[in-house]
Coordinates of C-alpha atoms and ligand atoms in Angstrom, one line a residue:
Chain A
X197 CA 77.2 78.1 128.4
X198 CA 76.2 81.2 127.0
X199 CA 79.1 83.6 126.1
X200 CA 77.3 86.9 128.1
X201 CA 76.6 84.4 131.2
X202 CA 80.3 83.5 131.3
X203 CA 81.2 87.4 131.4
X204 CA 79.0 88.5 133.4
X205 CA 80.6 86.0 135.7
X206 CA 84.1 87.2 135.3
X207 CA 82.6 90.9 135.6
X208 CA 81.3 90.0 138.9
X209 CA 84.4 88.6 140.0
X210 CA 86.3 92.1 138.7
X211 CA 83.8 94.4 140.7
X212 CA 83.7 92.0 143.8
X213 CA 88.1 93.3 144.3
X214 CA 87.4 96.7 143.0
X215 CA 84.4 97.5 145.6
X216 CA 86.9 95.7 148.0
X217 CA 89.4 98.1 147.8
X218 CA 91.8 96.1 145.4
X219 CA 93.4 98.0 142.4
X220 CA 94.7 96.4 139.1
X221 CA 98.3 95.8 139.9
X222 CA 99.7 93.9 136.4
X223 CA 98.1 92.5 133.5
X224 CA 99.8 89.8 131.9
X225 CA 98.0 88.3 128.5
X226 CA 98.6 85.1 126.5
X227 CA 97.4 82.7 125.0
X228 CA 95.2 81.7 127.9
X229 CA 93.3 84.6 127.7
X230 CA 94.5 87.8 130.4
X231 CA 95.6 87.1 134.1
X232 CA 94.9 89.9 135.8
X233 CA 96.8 90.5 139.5
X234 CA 94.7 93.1 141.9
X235 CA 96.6 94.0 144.9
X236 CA 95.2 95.8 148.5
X237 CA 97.5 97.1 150.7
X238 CA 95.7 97.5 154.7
X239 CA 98.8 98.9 157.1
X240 CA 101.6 96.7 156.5
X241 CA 100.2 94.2 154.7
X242 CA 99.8 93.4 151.0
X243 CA 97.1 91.5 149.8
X244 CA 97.3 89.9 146.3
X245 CA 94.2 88.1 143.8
X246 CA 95.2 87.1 140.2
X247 CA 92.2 86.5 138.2
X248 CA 92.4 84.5 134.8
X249 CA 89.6 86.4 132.3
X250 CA 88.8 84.4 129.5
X251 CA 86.1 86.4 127.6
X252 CA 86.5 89.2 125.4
X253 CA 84.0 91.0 127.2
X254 CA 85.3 90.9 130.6
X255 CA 89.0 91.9 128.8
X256 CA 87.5 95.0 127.5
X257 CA 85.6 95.7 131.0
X258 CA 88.9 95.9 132.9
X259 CA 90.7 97.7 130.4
X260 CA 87.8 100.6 130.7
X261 CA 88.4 100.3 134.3
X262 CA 92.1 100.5 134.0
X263 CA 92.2 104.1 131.9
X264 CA 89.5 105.7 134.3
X265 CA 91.7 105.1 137.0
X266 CA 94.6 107.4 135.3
Chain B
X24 CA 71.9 121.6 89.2
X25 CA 74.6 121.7 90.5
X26 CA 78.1 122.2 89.2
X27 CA 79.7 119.0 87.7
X28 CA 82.6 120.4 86.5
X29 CA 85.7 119.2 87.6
X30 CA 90.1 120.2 87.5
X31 CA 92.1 117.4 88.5
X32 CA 95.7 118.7 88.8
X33 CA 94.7 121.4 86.2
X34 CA 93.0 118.8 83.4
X35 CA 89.5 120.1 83.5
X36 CA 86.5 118.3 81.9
X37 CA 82.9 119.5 82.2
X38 CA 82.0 116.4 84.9
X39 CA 84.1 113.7 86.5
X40 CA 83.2 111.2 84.8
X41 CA 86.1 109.8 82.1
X42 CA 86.4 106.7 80.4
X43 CA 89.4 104.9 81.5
X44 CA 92.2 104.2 78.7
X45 CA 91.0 100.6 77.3
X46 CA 89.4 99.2 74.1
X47 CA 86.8 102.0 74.3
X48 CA 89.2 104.9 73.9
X49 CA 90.9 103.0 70.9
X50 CA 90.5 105.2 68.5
X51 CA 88.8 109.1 67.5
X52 CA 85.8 107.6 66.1
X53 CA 85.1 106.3 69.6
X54 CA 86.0 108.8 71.6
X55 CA 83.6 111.4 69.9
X56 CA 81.1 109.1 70.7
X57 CA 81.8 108.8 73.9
X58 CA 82.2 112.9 74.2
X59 CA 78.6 112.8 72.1
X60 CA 77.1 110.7 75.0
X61 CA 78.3 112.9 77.7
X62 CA 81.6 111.5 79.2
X63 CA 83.8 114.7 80.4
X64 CA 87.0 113.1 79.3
X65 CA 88.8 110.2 77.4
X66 CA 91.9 108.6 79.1
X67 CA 93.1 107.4 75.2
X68 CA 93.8 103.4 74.5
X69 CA 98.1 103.1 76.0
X70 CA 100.3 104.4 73.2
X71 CA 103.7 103.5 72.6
X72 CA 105.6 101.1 70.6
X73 CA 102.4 99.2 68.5
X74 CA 102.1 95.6 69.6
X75 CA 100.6 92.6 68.3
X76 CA 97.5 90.7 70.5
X77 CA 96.2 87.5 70.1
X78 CA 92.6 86.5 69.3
X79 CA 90.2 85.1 72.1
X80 CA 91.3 87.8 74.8
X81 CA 88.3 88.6 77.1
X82 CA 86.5 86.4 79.9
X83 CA 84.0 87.4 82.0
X84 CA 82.7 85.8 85.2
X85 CA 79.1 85.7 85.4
X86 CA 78.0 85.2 89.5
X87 CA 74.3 83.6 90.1
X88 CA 72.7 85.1 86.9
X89 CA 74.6 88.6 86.9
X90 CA 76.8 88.7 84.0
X91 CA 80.3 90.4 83.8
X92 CA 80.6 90.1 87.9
X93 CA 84.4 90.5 86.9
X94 CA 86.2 90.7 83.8
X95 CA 89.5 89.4 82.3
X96 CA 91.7 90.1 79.9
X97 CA 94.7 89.5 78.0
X98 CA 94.3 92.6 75.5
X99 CA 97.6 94.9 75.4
X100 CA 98.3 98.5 74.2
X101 CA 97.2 99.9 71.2
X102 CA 98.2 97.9 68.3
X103 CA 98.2 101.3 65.8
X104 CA 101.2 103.4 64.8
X105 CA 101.5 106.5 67.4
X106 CA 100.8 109.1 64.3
X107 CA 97.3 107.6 63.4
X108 CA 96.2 107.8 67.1
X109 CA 97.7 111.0 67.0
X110 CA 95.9 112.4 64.2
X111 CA 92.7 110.9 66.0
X112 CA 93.6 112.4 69.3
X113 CA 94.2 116.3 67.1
X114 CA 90.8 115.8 65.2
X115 CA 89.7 115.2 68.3
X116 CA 90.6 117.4 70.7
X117 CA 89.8 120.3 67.7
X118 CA 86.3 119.2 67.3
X119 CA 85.7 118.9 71.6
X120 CA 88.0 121.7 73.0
X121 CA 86.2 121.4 76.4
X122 CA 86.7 117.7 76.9
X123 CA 89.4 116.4 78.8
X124 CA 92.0 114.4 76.4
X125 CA 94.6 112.3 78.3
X126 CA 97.1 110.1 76.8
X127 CA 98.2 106.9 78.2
X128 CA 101.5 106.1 77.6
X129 CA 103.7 103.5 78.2
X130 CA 107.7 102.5 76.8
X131 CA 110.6 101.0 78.1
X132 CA 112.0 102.3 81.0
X133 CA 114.8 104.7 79.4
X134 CA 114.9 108.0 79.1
X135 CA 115.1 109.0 75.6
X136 CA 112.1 107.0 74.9
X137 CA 109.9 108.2 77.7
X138 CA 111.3 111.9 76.3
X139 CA 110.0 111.2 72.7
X140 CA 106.7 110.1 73.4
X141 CA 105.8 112.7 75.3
X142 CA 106.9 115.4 73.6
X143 CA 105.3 114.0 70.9
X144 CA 101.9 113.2 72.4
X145 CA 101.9 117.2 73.7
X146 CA 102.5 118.8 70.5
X147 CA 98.9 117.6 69.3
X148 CA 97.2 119.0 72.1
X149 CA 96.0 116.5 74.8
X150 CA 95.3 117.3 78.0
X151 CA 97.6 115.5 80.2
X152 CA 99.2 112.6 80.4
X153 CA 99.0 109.4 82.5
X154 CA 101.7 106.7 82.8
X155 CA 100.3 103.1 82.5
X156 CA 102.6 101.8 85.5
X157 CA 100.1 98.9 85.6
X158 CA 99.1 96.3 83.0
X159 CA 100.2 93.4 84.8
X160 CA 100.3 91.2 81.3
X161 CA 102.2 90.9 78.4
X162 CA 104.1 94.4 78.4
X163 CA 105.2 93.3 82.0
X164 CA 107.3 90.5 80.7
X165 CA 108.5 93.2 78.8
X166 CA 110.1 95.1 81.7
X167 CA 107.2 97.9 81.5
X168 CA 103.5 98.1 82.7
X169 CA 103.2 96.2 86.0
X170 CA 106.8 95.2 85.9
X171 CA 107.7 98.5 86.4
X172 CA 105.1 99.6 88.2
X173 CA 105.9 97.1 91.0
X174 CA 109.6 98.8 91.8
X175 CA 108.5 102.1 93.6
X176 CA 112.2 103.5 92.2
X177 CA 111.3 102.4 88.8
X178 CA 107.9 104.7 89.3
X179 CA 110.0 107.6 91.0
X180 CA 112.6 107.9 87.8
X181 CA 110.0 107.2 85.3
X182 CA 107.9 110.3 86.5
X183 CA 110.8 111.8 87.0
X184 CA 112.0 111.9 82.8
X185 CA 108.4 112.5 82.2
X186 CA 108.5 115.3 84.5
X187 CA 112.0 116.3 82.6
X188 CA 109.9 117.3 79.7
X189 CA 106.2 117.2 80.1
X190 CA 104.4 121.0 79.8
X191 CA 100.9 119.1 80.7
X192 CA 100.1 117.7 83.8
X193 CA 100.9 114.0 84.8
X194 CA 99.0 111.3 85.9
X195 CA 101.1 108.2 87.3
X196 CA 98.3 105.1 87.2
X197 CA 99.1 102.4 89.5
X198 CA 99.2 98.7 89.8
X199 CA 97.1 97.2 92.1
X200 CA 99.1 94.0 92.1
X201 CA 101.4 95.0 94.9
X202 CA 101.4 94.5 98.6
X203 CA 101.0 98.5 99.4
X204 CA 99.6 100.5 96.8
X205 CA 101.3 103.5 99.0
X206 CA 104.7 102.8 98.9
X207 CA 104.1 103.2 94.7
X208 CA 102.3 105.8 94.9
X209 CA 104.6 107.7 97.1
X210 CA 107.2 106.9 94.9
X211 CA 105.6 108.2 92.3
X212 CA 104.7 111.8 93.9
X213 CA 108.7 111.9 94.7
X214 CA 108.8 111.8 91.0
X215 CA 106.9 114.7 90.5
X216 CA 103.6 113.4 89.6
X217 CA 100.3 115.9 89.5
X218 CA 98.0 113.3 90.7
X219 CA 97.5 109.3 90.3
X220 CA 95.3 107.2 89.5
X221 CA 94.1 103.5 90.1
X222 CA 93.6 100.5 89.7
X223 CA 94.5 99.3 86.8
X224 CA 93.5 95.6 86.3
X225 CA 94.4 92.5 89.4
X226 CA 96.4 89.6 87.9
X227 CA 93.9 87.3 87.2
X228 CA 92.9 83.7 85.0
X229 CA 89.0 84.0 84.6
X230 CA 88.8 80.4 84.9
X231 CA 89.3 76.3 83.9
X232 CA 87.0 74.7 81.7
X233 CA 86.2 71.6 83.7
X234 CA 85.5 69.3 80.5
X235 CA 88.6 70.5 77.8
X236 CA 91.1 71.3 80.9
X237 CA 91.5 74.8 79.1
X238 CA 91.9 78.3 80.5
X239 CA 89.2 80.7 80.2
X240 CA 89.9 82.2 77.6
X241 CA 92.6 79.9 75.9
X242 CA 94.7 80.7 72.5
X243 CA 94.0 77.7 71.0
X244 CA 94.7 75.6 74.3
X245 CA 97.2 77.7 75.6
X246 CA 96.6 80.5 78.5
X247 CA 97.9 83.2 80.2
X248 CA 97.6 85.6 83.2
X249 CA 95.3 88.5 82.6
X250 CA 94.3 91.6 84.8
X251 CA 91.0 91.3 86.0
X252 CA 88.1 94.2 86.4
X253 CA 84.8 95.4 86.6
X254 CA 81.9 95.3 89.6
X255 CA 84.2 92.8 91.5
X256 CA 87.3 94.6 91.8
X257 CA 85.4 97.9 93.4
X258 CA 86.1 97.4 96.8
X259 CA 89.5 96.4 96.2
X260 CA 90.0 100.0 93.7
X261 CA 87.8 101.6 97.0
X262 CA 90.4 100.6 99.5
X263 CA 93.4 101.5 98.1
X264 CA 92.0 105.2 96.9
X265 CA 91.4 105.3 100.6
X266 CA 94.8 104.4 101.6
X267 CA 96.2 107.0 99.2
X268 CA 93.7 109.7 100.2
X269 CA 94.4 109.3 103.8
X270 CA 98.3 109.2 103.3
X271 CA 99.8 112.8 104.2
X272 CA 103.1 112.2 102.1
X273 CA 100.3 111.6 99.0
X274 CA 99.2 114.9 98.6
X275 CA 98.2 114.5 95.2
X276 CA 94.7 114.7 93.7
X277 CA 93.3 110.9 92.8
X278 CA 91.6 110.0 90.3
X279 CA 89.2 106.4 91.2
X280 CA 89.1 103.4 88.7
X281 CA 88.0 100.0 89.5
X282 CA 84.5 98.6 89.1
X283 CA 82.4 102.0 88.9
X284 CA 79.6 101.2 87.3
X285 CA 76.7 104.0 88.4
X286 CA 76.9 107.2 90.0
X287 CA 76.1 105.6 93.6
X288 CA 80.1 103.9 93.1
X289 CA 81.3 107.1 91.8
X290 CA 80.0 109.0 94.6
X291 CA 81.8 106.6 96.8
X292 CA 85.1 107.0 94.8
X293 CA 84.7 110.7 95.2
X294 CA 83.9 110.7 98.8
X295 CA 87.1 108.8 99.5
X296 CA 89.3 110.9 97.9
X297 CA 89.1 110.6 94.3
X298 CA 88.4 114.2 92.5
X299 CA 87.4 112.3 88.9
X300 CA 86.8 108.7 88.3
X301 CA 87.2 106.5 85.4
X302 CA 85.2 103.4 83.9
X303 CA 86.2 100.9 81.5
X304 CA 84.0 97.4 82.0
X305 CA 80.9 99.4 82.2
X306 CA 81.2 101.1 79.2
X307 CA 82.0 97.6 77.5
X308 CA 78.6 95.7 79.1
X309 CA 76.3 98.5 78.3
X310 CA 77.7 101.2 76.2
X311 CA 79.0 104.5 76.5
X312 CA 74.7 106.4 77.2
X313 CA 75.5 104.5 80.9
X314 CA 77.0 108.1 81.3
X315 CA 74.0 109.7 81.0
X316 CA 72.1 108.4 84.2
X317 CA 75.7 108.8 86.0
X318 CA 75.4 112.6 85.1
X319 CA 71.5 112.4 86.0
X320 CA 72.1 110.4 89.4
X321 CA 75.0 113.1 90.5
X322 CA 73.0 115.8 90.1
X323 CA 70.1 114.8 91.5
X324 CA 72.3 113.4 94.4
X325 CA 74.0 117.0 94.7
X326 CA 70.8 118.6 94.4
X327 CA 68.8 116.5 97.1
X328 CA 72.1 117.0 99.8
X329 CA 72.0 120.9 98.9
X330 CA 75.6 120.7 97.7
X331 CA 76.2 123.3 94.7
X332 CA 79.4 121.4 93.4
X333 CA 80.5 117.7 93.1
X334 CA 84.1 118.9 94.3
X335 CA 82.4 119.6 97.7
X336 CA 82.4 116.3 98.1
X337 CA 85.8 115.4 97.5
X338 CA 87.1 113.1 100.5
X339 CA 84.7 113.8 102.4
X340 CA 85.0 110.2 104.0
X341 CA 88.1 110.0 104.5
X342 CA 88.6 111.3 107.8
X343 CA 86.1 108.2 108.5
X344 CA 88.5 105.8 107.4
X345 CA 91.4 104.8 110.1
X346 CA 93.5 101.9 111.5
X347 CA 91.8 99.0 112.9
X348 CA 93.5 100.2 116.1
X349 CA 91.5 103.6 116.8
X350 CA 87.9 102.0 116.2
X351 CA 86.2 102.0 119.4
X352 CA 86.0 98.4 120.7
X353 CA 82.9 98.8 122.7
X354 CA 80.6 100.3 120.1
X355 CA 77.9 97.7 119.7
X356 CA 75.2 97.0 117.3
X357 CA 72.6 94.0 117.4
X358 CA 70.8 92.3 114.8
X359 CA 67.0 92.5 114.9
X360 CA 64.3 90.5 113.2
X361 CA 61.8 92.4 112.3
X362 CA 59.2 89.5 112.1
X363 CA 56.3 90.7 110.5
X364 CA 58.4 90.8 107.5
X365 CA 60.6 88.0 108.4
X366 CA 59.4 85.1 105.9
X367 CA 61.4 82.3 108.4
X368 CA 63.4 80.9 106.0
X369 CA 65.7 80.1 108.6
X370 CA 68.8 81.6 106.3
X371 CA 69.8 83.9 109.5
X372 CA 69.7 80.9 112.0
X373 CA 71.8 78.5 109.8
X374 CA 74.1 80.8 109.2
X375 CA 74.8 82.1 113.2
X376 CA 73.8 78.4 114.4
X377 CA 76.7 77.2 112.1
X378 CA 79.4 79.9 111.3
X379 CA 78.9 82.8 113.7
X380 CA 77.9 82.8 117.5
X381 CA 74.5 80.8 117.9
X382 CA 72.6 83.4 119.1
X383 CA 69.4 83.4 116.9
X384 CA 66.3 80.9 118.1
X385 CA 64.1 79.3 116.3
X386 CA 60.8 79.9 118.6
X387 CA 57.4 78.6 118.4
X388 CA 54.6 81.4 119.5
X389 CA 51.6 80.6 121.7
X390 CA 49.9 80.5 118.1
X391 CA 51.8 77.7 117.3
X392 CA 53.7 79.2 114.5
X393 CA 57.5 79.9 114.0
X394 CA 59.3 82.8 114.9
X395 CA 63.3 83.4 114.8
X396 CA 64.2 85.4 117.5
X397 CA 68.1 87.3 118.5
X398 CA 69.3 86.5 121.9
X399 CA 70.8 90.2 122.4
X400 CA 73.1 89.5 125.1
X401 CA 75.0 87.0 122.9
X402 CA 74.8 89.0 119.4
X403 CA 78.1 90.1 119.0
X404 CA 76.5 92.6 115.8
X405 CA 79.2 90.8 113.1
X406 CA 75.8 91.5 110.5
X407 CA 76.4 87.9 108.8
X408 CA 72.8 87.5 109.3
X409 CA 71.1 91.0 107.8
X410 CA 73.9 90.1 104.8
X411 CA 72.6 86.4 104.3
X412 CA 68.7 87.5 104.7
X413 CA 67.0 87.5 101.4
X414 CA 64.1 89.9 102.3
X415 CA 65.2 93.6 102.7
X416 CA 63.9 95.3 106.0
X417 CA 63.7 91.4 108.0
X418 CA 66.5 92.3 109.9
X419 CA 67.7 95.5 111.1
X420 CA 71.2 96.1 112.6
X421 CA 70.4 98.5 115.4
X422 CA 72.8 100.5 118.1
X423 CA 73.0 99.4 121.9
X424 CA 73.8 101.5 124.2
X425 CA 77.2 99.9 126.0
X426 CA 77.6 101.1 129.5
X427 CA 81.3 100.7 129.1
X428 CA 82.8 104.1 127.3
X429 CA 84.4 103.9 123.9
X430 CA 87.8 102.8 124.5
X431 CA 90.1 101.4 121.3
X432 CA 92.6 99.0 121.3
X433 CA 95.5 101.5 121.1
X434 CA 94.3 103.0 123.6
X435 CA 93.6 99.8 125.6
X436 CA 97.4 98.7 124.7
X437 CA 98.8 101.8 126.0
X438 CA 96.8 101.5 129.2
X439 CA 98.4 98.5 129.9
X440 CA 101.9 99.4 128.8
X441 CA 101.7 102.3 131.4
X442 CA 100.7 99.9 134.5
X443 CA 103.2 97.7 133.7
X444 CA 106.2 100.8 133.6
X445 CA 104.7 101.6 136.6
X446 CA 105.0 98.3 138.3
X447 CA 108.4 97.9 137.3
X448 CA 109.6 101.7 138.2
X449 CA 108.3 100.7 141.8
X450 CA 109.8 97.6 141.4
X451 CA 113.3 99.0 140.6
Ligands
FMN78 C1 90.2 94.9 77.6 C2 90.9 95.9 78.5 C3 92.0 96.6 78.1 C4 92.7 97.5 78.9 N1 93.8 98.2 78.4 C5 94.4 99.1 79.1 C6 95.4 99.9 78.6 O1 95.7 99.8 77.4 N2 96.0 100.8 79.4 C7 95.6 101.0 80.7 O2 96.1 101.9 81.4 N3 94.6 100.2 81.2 C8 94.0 99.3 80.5 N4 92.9 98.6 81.0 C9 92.6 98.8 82.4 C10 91.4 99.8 82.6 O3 91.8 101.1 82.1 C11 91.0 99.9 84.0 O4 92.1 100.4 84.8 C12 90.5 98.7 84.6 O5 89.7 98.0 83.6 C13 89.6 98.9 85.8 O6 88.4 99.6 85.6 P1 87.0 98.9 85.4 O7 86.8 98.0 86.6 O8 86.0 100.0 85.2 O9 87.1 98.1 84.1 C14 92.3 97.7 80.2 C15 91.2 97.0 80.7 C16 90.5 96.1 79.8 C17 89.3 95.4 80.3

């Protein structure tokens, strides 16, 4: 598959939890590739995704996303 | 025209360009030649103790039809008595007073002997003085040249006797044949040094005769290392100018050698940080009157940027050049075929189909003939294929916009570091 299909795949997924309310919680990165752990917190309860990002692209889109949030 | 006159740590000539200490600076006759023909200065052959050299001691590595690509060789210092070279360098320096005379010099690592030759070198006049720290054969299994020029403290107490006694200024020139050129170079401004220079020639064996099994070139079947020079070598001379230039503990002028062999490549030395430049191979392919369309070319240069003197150009790059780490990941450029021009030779497909990211089609029109086209989306702008195409202006590399903002990878890094305090402050 192309390389930009499979990002804009794992962008998708990225802005689907951001628009949801979820906020980067950790970033671990490995050899794998970067697992990325988003976390939502509604009254009491704490709500946790971990997405595994495998294309450059998508690593560099998150990492934008992280310093704009400072 | 503009100004082309130039002061490197106080050595002035009337332009930048000098011809770097080698067989062409052997001797007084050339030198006035070379002074005749317009070079501003003469870095004069290494003198010190007179050696012996053996026969068959140049190579030269031709690349697809363009001769002298690189150059090798296993020549030494001067081979003449230090009082005939001097006499040459007096004569000299009497009959050109406006030309810059520096002498190379290079002896064992003691101080007596560096304190001898330099006071005798200055009583006849030169200019300056610049350390050969770097001929990497030879003299270096000698203890001196490269050998000494690879031990940053050998550098630093060298400079520092020369420093003792020298009343001209001193040039320290520098191996390249070392991991980092700044440590060395450093070292050698901790000595005292007025400026540096570099490179002097890369360690090097031109090549293996595939039919007698002899290196190229061989003393009667034997071989050794040599240092290698010349059009190849440029961007490895380029870099470490750079390096220097940028280093804030280097704060000493520069003065470029490696590969120059037109004004455009001195322009480039002199933009990253070098204030004159010296040539050696060129000079031996096509003669010292190569200086006259470097003078030409600078000045019209100067005088088409507006730009009254060459030293306003003097590092003016090198605030462009960085760490890998501060480059902005999400600049982006994409290659464009320009297809009116394109002559589908397919060079730009092979070459992303097989070594780069397959992102270049080979399409058929509704005419029915071929066309290569650039899938944008999946060009990842690396410019293999502009640098493979054999017809200028078939591709372009152009700009695209990113909607992501720049963002480097330090800056990424740090980013991350801080979530990850953060989650393990509120952890705590
Ligand atoms: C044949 C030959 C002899 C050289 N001899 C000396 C020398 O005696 N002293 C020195 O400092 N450099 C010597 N060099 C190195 C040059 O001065 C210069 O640093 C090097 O060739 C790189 O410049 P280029 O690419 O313009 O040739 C020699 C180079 C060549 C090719």
């Amino acid at each position: 598959m192309s390389e930009h299909i499979e990002y804009m795949k794992e962008k998708t997924s990225i802005d689907v939890l951001l628009n949801n309310g979820y906020t980067i919680k950790s970033i671990t990165e490995n050899l794998s590739g970067a697992f990325v752990e988003f976390e939502r917190i509604t009254g009491s309860k704490i709500h946790s995704e971990t997405l595994h990002i495998l294309t450059a692209d998508a690593r560099k889109y998150f990492s934008v996303h992280l310093i704009n949030r400072k | 025209m503009a100004d082309l006159s130039t002061n490197i740590a106080g050595i002035k000539s009337p332009n930048p360009f000098w011809l770097a200490s080698a067989p062409p600076t052997n001797s007084g006759y050339q030198v006035q030649r070379a002074f005749e023909a317009g070079w501003g200065g003469a870095v004069w052959k290494t003198l010190g103790d007179p050696i012996l050299n053996v026969s068959s001691r140049f190579a030269a590595v031709s690349f697809n039809g363009q001769k002298v690509a690189g150059f090798n060789n296993i020549e030494l210092i001067t081979d003449r008595p230090l009082e005939v070279n001097l006499k040459e360098i007096y004569e000299t320096k009497k009959k050109y007073p406006n030309h810059a005379i520096i002498a190379s010099l290079m002896v064992e690592p003691k101080q007596e002997k560096w304190h001898e030759i330099v006071k005798k070198v200055e009583e006849v006049g030169v200019d300056g003085l610049e350390l050969n720290f770097g001929c990497p054969h030879g003299m270096a299994e000698r203890g001196m040249g490269a050998a000494s020029g690879q031990v940053p403290a050998l550098v630093e107490q060298q400079t520092y006797w020369v420093k003792e006694v020298a009343k001209t200024p001193v040039i320290v020139k520098l191996t390249p044949n070392i991991t980092d050129i700044t440590a060395t170079a450093e070292a050698a401004v901790n000595g005292g040094a007025d400026a540096i220079s570099m490179i002097n020639t890369i360690n090097s064996l031109a090549g293996v005769d595939i039919e007698t099994w002899n290196t190229i070139p061989h003393v009667g079947g034997k071989g050794a290392h040599g240092g290698y020079c010349g059009p190849a070598v440029k961007p490895i001379a380029l870099n470490m100018v750079g390096e220097c230039a940028r280093n804030s503990r280097i704060d000493v002028p520069i003065s470029g050698i490696g590969g120059i062999s037109n004004w455009q490549d001195a322009v480039e030395f002199m933009l990253m940080g070098s204030t004159s430049v010296q040539v050696c191979t060129a000079a031996m392919h096509h003669g010292f009157r190569i200086v006259e369309d470097m003078i030409d070319g600078l000045n019209h240069y100067l005088d088409r940027k507006g730009i009254a003197s060459v030293n306003e150009i003097i590092g003016k790059s090198v605030p462009k050049y960085s760490d890998w780490g501060d480059l902005d990941l999400n600049y982006q450029i994409v290659a464009h075929i320009n297809n009116d021009v394109c002559i589908n030779c397919n060079k730009c497909h092979i070459a992303c189909e097989d070594t780069s990211h397959q992102c270049i089609e080979m399409l058929t029109g509704t005419d029915g003939k071929p066309y290569l086209q650039v899938r944008e989306e999946d060009c990842v702008g690396c410019n293999l294929c502009s640098i493979v195409c054999p017809v200028d202006g078939a591709i372009d590399m152009i700009e695209k916009p990113n909607e992501l903002q720049p963002m480097t990878w330090n800056e990424r890094q740090e980013a991350i570091a801080n979530i990850s305090y953060v989650a393990n402050s509120t952890a705590k």
